[in-house]
Amino acid sequence: MNNLIIFAHPNLASSTANSKIIENLRTSNLNFKIRHLDALYDSYKINVDAEQQELINADNIILQFPFYWYSCPASLKNWIDQVLTFNFAYGPDGDKLKGKNLILSFTVGGPVESYTPLGYNHFSVHDLIKPFEQTAYLCQMNYLPPIFTHRMIYIPGVYNIKEEVEDRANLHTQRLITALQNLDKNI
């Protein structure tokens, strides 16, 4: 199966978790095509035709990103707005993504308990990502269970231990790879 990773991270040089996940994916045995939006389109001008062709060629579409302000980075939102167009992704003739699998793979900085009604974020992560689920349904895609990991931010001397974040990133990558391998088995 063709696995397309749409990766959004505005400052990969400062990333511990997402950079480790991408590094692990690049060295895995699975067939991945990785599109780092922030490296490809630093001006936010998307090559819509190229991106749509990548989506057409993919079986599995993975959105990889850090969870920013209860959503995705601006580059991924911009990509969604420009690429998932009427009569391509939805609408009377918009069936180009029909039947494709969508997996959200993202890192969350805060701990699990902060994403509860009594936590400081008040909502669960699943509640906060509902717009992605609805987008998949509108585009007739198979919305698969999201893969996300908490406590994935590292701020030296302030928050978390780098090696522990890297270990969680390794486990996160393995969960994603396993999910994709299971899709391959179910063909």
PDB file of N, CA and C in Angstrom, residues 53-122:
ATOM      1  N   GLN A  53      -2.418  15.212  -6.618  1.00  0.00           N
ATOM      2  CA  GLN A  53      -1.918  14.001  -7.270  1.00  0.00           C
ATOM      3  C   GLN A  53      -1.311  13.042  -6.248  1.00  0.00           C
ATOM      4  N   GLU A  54      -0.585  13.581  -5.267  1.00  0.00           N
ATOM      5  CA  GLU A  54      -0.033  12.732  -4.201  1.00  0.00           C
ATOM      6  C   GLU A  54      -1.156  12.011  -3.456  1.00  0.00           C
ATOM      7  N   LEU A  55      -2.237  12.719  -3.190  1.00  0.00           N
ATOM      8  CA  LEU A  55      -3.378  12.104  -2.502  1.00  0.00           C
ATOM      9  C   LEU A  55      -4.025  11.022  -3.358  1.00  0.00           C
ATOM     10  N   ILE A  56      -4.171  11.279  -4.640  1.00  0.00           N
ATOM     11  CA  ILE A  56      -4.755  10.286  -5.550  1.00  0.00           C
ATOM     12  C   ILE A  56      -3.917   9.010  -5.553  1.00  0.00           C
ATOM     13  N   ASN A  57      -2.594   9.151  -5.514  1.00  0.00           N
ATOM     14  CA  ASN A  57      -1.687   8.006  -5.563  1.00  0.00           C
ATOM     15  C   ASN A  57      -1.612   7.229  -4.251  1.00  0.00           C
ATOM     16  N   ALA A  58      -2.105   7.802  -3.171  1.00  0.00           N
ATOM     17  CA  ALA A  58      -1.975   7.186  -1.846  1.00  0.00           C
ATOM     18  C   ALA A  58      -3.154   6.278  -1.529  1.00  0.00           C
ATOM     19  N   ASP A  59      -2.864   5.247  -0.746  1.00  0.00           N
ATOM     20  CA  ASP A  59      -3.916   4.408  -0.168  1.00  0.00           C
ATOM     21  C   ASP A  59      -4.219   4.868   1.257  1.00  0.00           C
ATOM     22  N   ASN A  60      -3.148   5.148   1.984  1.00  0.00           N
ATOM     23  CA  ASN A  60      -3.250   5.582   3.373  1.00  0.00           C
ATOM     24  C   ASN A  60      -2.667   6.980   3.486  1.00  0.00           C
ATOM     25  N   ILE A  61      -3.416   7.868   4.097  1.00  0.00           N
ATOM     26  CA  ILE A  61      -2.972   9.251   4.280  1.00  0.00           C
ATOM     27  C   ILE A  61      -2.824   9.474   5.778  1.00  0.00           C
ATOM     28  N   ILE A  62      -1.623   9.851   6.180  1.00  0.00           N
ATOM     29  CA  ILE A  62      -1.315  10.080   7.580  1.00  0.00           C
ATOM     30  C   ILE A  62      -1.016  11.558   7.759  1.00  0.00           C
ATOM     31  N   LEU A  63      -1.721  12.203   8.660  1.00  0.00           N
ATOM     32  CA  LEU A  63      -1.425  13.588   9.007  1.00  0.00           C
ATOM     33  C   LEU A  63      -0.589  13.555  10.281  1.00  0.00           C
ATOM     34  N   GLN A  64       0.675  13.942  10.175  1.00  0.00           N
ATOM     35  CA  GLN A  64       1.604  13.928  11.312  1.00  0.00           C
ATOM     36  C   GLN A  64       1.876  15.364  11.734  1.00  0.00           C
ATOM     37  N   PHE A  65       1.664  15.663  13.020  1.00  0.00           N
ATOM     38  CA  PHE A  65       1.833  17.043  13.475  1.00  0.00           C
ATOM     39  C   PHE A  65       1.874  17.118  14.995  1.00  0.00           C
ATOM     40  N   PRO A  66       2.402  18.220  15.522  1.00  0.00           N
ATOM     41  CA  PRO A  66       2.248  18.495  16.946  1.00  0.00           C
ATOM     42  C   PRO A  66       0.889  19.158  17.168  1.00  0.00           C
ATOM     43  N   PHE A  67       0.259  18.836  18.251  1.00  0.00           N
ATOM     44  CA  PHE A  67      -1.052  19.389  18.604  1.00  0.00           C
ATOM     45  C   PHE A  67      -0.844  20.818  19.104  1.00  0.00           C
ATOM     46  N   TYR A  68      -1.212  21.798  18.279  1.00  0.00           N
ATOM     47  CA  TYR A  68      -1.016  23.219  18.591  1.00  0.00           C
ATOM     48  C   TYR A  68      -2.357  23.868  18.882  1.00  0.00           C
ATOM     49  N   TRP A  69      -2.485  24.495  20.007  1.00  0.00           N
ATOM     50  CA  TRP A  69      -3.699  25.234  20.338  1.00  0.00           C
ATOM     51  C   TRP A  69      -4.957  24.438  19.997  1.00  0.00           C
ATOM     52  N   TYR A  70      -4.946  23.174  20.415  1.00  0.00           N
ATOM     53  CA  TYR A  70      -6.098  22.284  20.284  1.00  0.00           C
ATOM     54  C   TYR A  70      -6.407  21.920  18.836  1.00  0.00           C
ATOM     55  N   SER A  71      -5.423  21.999  17.983  1.00  0.00           N
ATOM     56  CA  SER A  71      -5.611  21.672  16.574  1.00  0.00           C
ATOM     57  C   SER A  71      -4.249  21.359  15.950  1.00  0.00           C
ATOM     58  N   CYS A  72      -4.094  21.719  14.701  1.00  0.00           N
ATOM     59  CA  CYS A  72      -2.862  21.459  13.962  1.00  0.00           C
ATOM     60  C   CYS A  72      -2.134  22.771  13.680  1.00  0.00           C
ATOM     61  N   PRO A  73      -0.856  22.698  13.284  1.00  0.00           N
ATOM     62  CA  PRO A  73      -0.146  23.913  12.881  1.00  0.00           C
ATOM     63  C   PRO A  73      -0.814  24.582  11.673  1.00  0.00           C
ATOM     64  N   ALA A  74      -0.561  25.860  11.529  1.00  0.00           N
ATOM     65  CA  ALA A  74      -1.173  26.656  10.455  1.00  0.00           C
ATOM     66  C   ALA A  74      -0.872  26.091   9.072  1.00  0.00           C
ATOM     67  N   SER A  75       0.317  25.531   8.883  1.00  0.00           N
ATOM     68  CA  SER A  75       0.671  24.999   7.559  1.00  0.00           C
ATOM     69  C   SER A  75      -0.241  23.844   7.158  1.00  0.00           C
ATOM     70  N   LEU A  76      -0.622  23.008   8.116  1.00  0.00           N
ATOM     71  CA  LEU A  76      -1.528  21.900   7.797  1.00  0.00           C
ATOM     72  C   LEU A  76      -2.946  22.409   7.560  1.00  0.00           C
ATOM     73  N   LYS A  77      -3.396  23.348   8.345  1.00  0.00           N
ATOM     74  CA  LYS A  77      -4.729  23.932   8.122  1.00  0.00           C
ATOM     75  C   LYS A  77      -4.794  24.598   6.751  1.00  0.00           C
ATOM     76  N   ASN A  78      -3.740  25.311   6.386  1.00  0.00           N
ATOM     77  CA  ASN A  78      -3.663  25.942   5.066  1.00  0.00           C
ATOM     78  C   ASN A  78      -3.706  24.888   3.959  1.00  0.00           C
ATOM     79  N   TRP A  79      -2.976  23.799   4.150  1.00  0.00           N
ATOM     80  CA  TRP A  79      -2.960  22.697   3.180  1.00  0.00           C
ATOM     81  C   TRP A  79      -4.368  22.120   3.019  1.00  0.00           C
ATOM     82  N   ILE A  80      -5.047  21.869   4.127  1.00  0.00           N
ATOM     83  CA  ILE A  80      -6.414  21.340   4.075  1.00  0.00           C
ATOM     84  C   ILE A  80      -7.316  22.302   3.304  1.00  0.00           C
ATOM     85  N   ASP A  81      -7.223  23.583   3.632  1.00  0.00           N
ATOM     86  CA  ASP A  81      -8.077  24.585   2.986  1.00  0.00           C
ATOM     87  C   ASP A  81      -7.839  24.677   1.483  1.00  0.00           C
ATOM     88  N   GLN A  82      -6.584  24.559   1.057  1.00  0.00           N
ATOM     89  CA  GLN A  82      -6.265  24.730  -0.361  1.00  0.00           C
ATOM     90  C   GLN A  82      -6.385  23.447  -1.184  1.00  0.00           C
ATOM     91  N   VAL A  83      -6.101  22.302  -0.569  1.00  0.00           N
ATOM     92  CA  VAL A  83      -6.003  21.050  -1.332  1.00  0.00           C
ATOM     93  C   VAL A  83      -7.319  20.269  -1.363  1.00  0.00           C
ATOM     94  N   LEU A  84      -8.040  20.252  -0.277  1.00  0.00           N
ATOM     95  CA  LEU A  84      -9.281  19.474  -0.213  1.00  0.00           C
ATOM     96  C   LEU A  84     -10.438  20.307  -0.751  1.00  0.00           C
ATOM     97  N   THR A  85     -10.418  20.489  -2.051  1.00  0.00           N
ATOM     98  CA  THR A  85     -11.337  21.420  -2.706  1.00  0.00           C
ATOM     99  C   THR A  85     -12.636  20.752  -3.157  1.00  0.00           C
ATOM    100  N   PHE A  86     -13.616  21.616  -3.423  1.00  0.00           N
ATOM    101  CA  PHE A  86     -14.908  21.213  -3.968  1.00  0.00           C
ATOM    102  C   PHE A  86     -14.692  20.513  -5.310  1.00  0.00           C
ATOM    103  N   ASN A  87     -15.378  19.418  -5.500  1.00  0.00           N
ATOM    104  CA  ASN A  87     -15.304  18.566  -6.687  1.00  0.00           C
ATOM    105  C   ASN A  87     -13.972  17.835  -6.834  1.00  0.00           C
ATOM    106  N   PHE A  88     -13.095  17.957  -5.835  1.00  0.00           N
ATOM    107  CA  PHE A  88     -11.947  17.057  -5.721  1.00  0.00           C
ATOM    108  C   PHE A  88     -12.184  16.151  -4.514  1.00  0.00           C
ATOM    109  N   ALA A  89     -12.347  16.755  -3.356  1.00  0.00           N
ATOM    110  CA  ALA A  89     -12.489  15.994  -2.121  1.00  0.00           C
ATOM    111  C   ALA A  89     -13.939  15.826  -1.675  1.00  0.00           C
ATOM    112  N   TYR A  90     -14.796  16.709  -2.112  1.00  0.00           N
ATOM    113  CA  TYR A  90     -16.212  16.646  -1.742  1.00  0.00           C
ATOM    114  C   TYR A  90     -17.029  17.333  -2.829  1.00  0.00           C
ATOM    115  N   GLY A  91     -18.335  17.231  -2.727  1.00  0.00           N
ATOM    116  CA  GLY A  91     -19.208  17.814  -3.743  1.00  0.00           C
ATOM    117  C   GLY A  91     -19.669  16.753  -4.726  1.00  0.00           C
ATOM    118  N   PRO A  92     -20.469  17.148  -5.722  1.00  0.00           N
ATOM    119  CA  PRO A  92     -21.058  16.185  -6.657  1.00  0.00           C
ATOM    120  C   PRO A  92     -20.028  15.306  -7.368  1.00  0.00           C
ATOM    121  N   ASP A  93     -18.890  15.871  -7.735  1.00  0.00           N
ATOM    122  CA  ASP A  93     -17.841  15.098  -8.411  1.00  0.00           C
ATOM    123  C   ASP A  93     -16.617  14.904  -7.526  1.00  0.00           C
ATOM    124  N   GLY A  94     -16.737  15.207  -6.256  1.00  0.00           N
ATOM    125  CA  GLY A  94     -15.592  15.162  -5.344  1.00  0.00           C
ATOM    126  C   GLY A  94     -15.408  13.830  -4.672  1.00  0.00           C
ATOM    127  N   ASP A  95     -14.962  12.856  -5.446  1.00  0.00           N
ATOM    128  CA  ASP A  95     -14.805  11.507  -4.907  1.00  0.00           C
ATOM    129  C   ASP A  95     -13.369  10.984  -4.981  1.00  0.00           C
ATOM    130  N   LYS A  96     -12.407  11.867  -5.149  1.00  0.00           N
ATOM    131  CA  LYS A  96     -11.017  11.425  -5.348  1.00  0.00           C
ATOM    132  C   LYS A  96     -10.411  10.783  -4.103  1.00  0.00           C
ATOM    133  N   LEU A  97     -10.973  11.058  -2.934  1.00  0.00           N
ATOM    134  CA  LEU A  97     -10.448  10.493  -1.690  1.00  0.00           C
ATOM    135  C   LEU A  97     -11.329   9.372  -1.141  1.00  0.00           C
ATOM    136  N   LYS A  98     -12.382   9.066  -1.861  1.00  0.00           N
ATOM    137  CA  LYS A  98     -13.339   8.050  -1.415  1.00  0.00           C
ATOM    138  C   LYS A  98     -12.641   6.713  -1.166  1.00  0.00           C
ATOM    139  N   GLY A  99     -12.862   6.167   0.020  1.00  0.00           N
ATOM    140  CA  GLY A  99     -12.316   4.859   0.365  1.00  0.00           C
ATOM    141  C   GLY A  99     -10.878   4.863   0.849  1.00  0.00           C
ATOM    142  N   LYS A 100     -10.214   5.994   0.799  1.00  0.00           N
ATOM    143  CA  LYS A 100      -8.836   6.065   1.303  1.00  0.00           C
ATOM    144  C   LYS A 100      -8.867   6.135   2.825  1.00  0.00           C
ATOM    145  N   ASN A 101      -7.820   5.639   3.451  1.00  0.00           N
ATOM    146  CA  ASN A 101      -7.726   5.633   4.904  1.00  0.00           C
ATOM    147  C   ASN A 101      -7.041   6.896   5.394  1.00  0.00           C
ATOM    148  N   LEU A 102      -7.589   7.497   6.436  1.00  0.00           N
ATOM    149  CA  LEU A 102      -6.975   8.663   7.065  1.00  0.00           C
ATOM    150  C   LEU A 102      -6.633   8.324   8.506  1.00  0.00           C
ATOM    151  N   ILE A 103      -5.371   8.559   8.849  1.00  0.00           N
ATOM    152  CA  ILE A 103      -4.910   8.382  10.224  1.00  0.00           C
ATOM    153  C   ILE A 103      -4.296   9.690  10.693  1.00  0.00           C
ATOM    154  N   LEU A 104      -4.773  10.185  11.821  1.00  0.00           N
ATOM    155  CA  LEU A 104      -4.115  11.311  12.475  1.00  0.00           C
ATOM    156  C   LEU A 104      -3.051  10.738  13.391  1.00  0.00           C
ATOM    157  N   SER A 105      -1.839  11.252  13.273  1.00  0.00           N
ATOM    158  CA  SER A 105      -0.727  10.849  14.124  1.00  0.00           C
ATOM    159  C   SER A 105      -0.127  12.137  14.667  1.00  0.00           C
ATOM    160  N   PHE A 106      -0.295  12.360  15.955  1.00  0.00           N
ATOM    161  CA  PHE A 106       0.154  13.647  16.483  1.00  0.00           C
ATOM    162  C   PHE A 106       0.662  13.528  17.911  1.00  0.00           C
ATOM    163  N   THR A 107       1.410  14.535  18.287  1.00  0.00           N
ATOM    164  CA  THR A 107       2.005  14.590  19.613  1.00  0.00           C
ATOM    165  C   THR A 107       1.302  15.666  20.428  1.00  0.00           C
ATOM    166  N   VAL A 108       1.077  15.355  21.693  1.00  0.00           N
ATOM    167  CA  VAL A 108       0.403  16.273  22.609  1.00  0.00           C
ATOM    168  C   VAL A 108       1.387  16.613  23.725  1.00  0.00           C
ATOM    169  N   GLY A 109       1.562  17.888  23.996  1.00  0.00           N
ATOM    170  CA  GLY A 109       2.511  18.299  25.024  1.00  0.00           C
ATOM    171  C   GLY A 109       2.056  17.979  26.430  1.00  0.00           C
ATOM    172  N   GLY A 110       0.793  18.214  26.727  1.00  0.00           N
ATOM    173  CA  GLY A 110       0.286  18.070  28.087  1.00  0.00           C
ATOM    174  C   GLY A 110       0.018  16.632  28.483  1.00  0.00           C
ATOM    175  N   PRO A 111      -0.114  16.407  29.793  1.00  0.00           N
ATOM    176  CA  PRO A 111      -0.407  15.065  30.292  1.00  0.00           C
ATOM    177  C   PRO A 111      -1.866  14.683  30.046  1.00  0.00           C
ATOM    178  N   VAL A 112      -2.151  13.401  30.123  1.00  0.00           N
ATOM    179  CA  VAL A 112      -3.496  12.878  29.884  1.00  0.00           C
ATOM    180  C   VAL A 112      -4.519  13.575  30.773  1.00  0.00           C
ATOM    181  N   GLU A 113      -4.191  13.729  32.054  1.00  0.00           N
ATOM    182  CA  GLU A 113      -5.170  14.275  33.002  1.00  0.00           C
ATOM    183  C   GLU A 113      -5.552  15.724  32.713  1.00  0.00           C
ATOM    184  N   SER A 114      -4.763  16.424  31.923  1.00  0.00           N
ATOM    185  CA  SER A 114      -5.119  17.809  31.586  1.00  0.00           C
ATOM    186  C   SER A 114      -6.229  17.876  30.533  1.00  0.00           C
ATOM    187  N   TYR A 115      -6.483  16.761  29.848  1.00  0.00           N
ATOM    188  CA  TYR A 115      -7.516  16.709  28.808  1.00  0.00           C
ATOM    189  C   TYR A 115      -8.740  15.945  29.313  1.00  0.00           C
ATOM    190  N   THR A 116      -9.273  16.407  30.423  1.00  0.00           N
ATOM    191  CA  THR A 116     -10.481  15.849  31.033  1.00  0.00           C
ATOM    192  C   THR A 116     -11.374  17.015  31.458  1.00  0.00           C
ATOM    193  N   PRO A 117     -12.649  16.752  31.744  1.00  0.00           N
ATOM    194  CA  PRO A 117     -13.520  17.855  32.180  1.00  0.00           C
ATOM    195  C   PRO A 117     -12.985  18.612  33.401  1.00  0.00           C
ATOM    196  N   LEU A 118     -12.243  17.935  34.258  1.00  0.00           N
ATOM    197  CA  LEU A 118     -11.681  18.597  35.434  1.00  0.00           C
ATOM    198  C   LEU A 118     -10.242  19.063  35.219  1.00  0.00           C
ATOM    199  N   GLY A 119      -9.665  18.730  34.085  1.00  0.00           N
ATOM    200  CA  GLY A 119      -8.308  19.168  33.772  1.00  0.00           C
ATOM    201  C   GLY A 119      -8.308  20.587  33.237  1.00  0.00           C
ATOM    202  N   TYR A 120      -7.131  21.165  33.112  1.00  0.00           N
ATOM    203  CA  TYR A 120      -7.065  22.570  32.705  1.00  0.00           C
ATOM    204  C   TYR A 120      -7.448  22.803  31.246  1.00  0.00           C
ATOM    205  N   ASN A 121      -7.544  21.760  30.434  1.00  0.00           N
ATOM    206  CA  ASN A 121      -8.001  21.924  29.047  1.00  0.00           C
ATOM    207  C   ASN A 121      -9.495  21.634  28.879  1.00  0.00           C
ATOM    208  N   HIS A 122     -10.112  21.022  29.882  1.00  0.00           N
ATOM    209  CA  HIS A 122     -11.562  20.790  29.972  1.00  0.00           C
ATOM    210  C   HIS A 122     -12.155  19.812  28.963  1.00  0.00           C
TER     211      HIS A 122
END
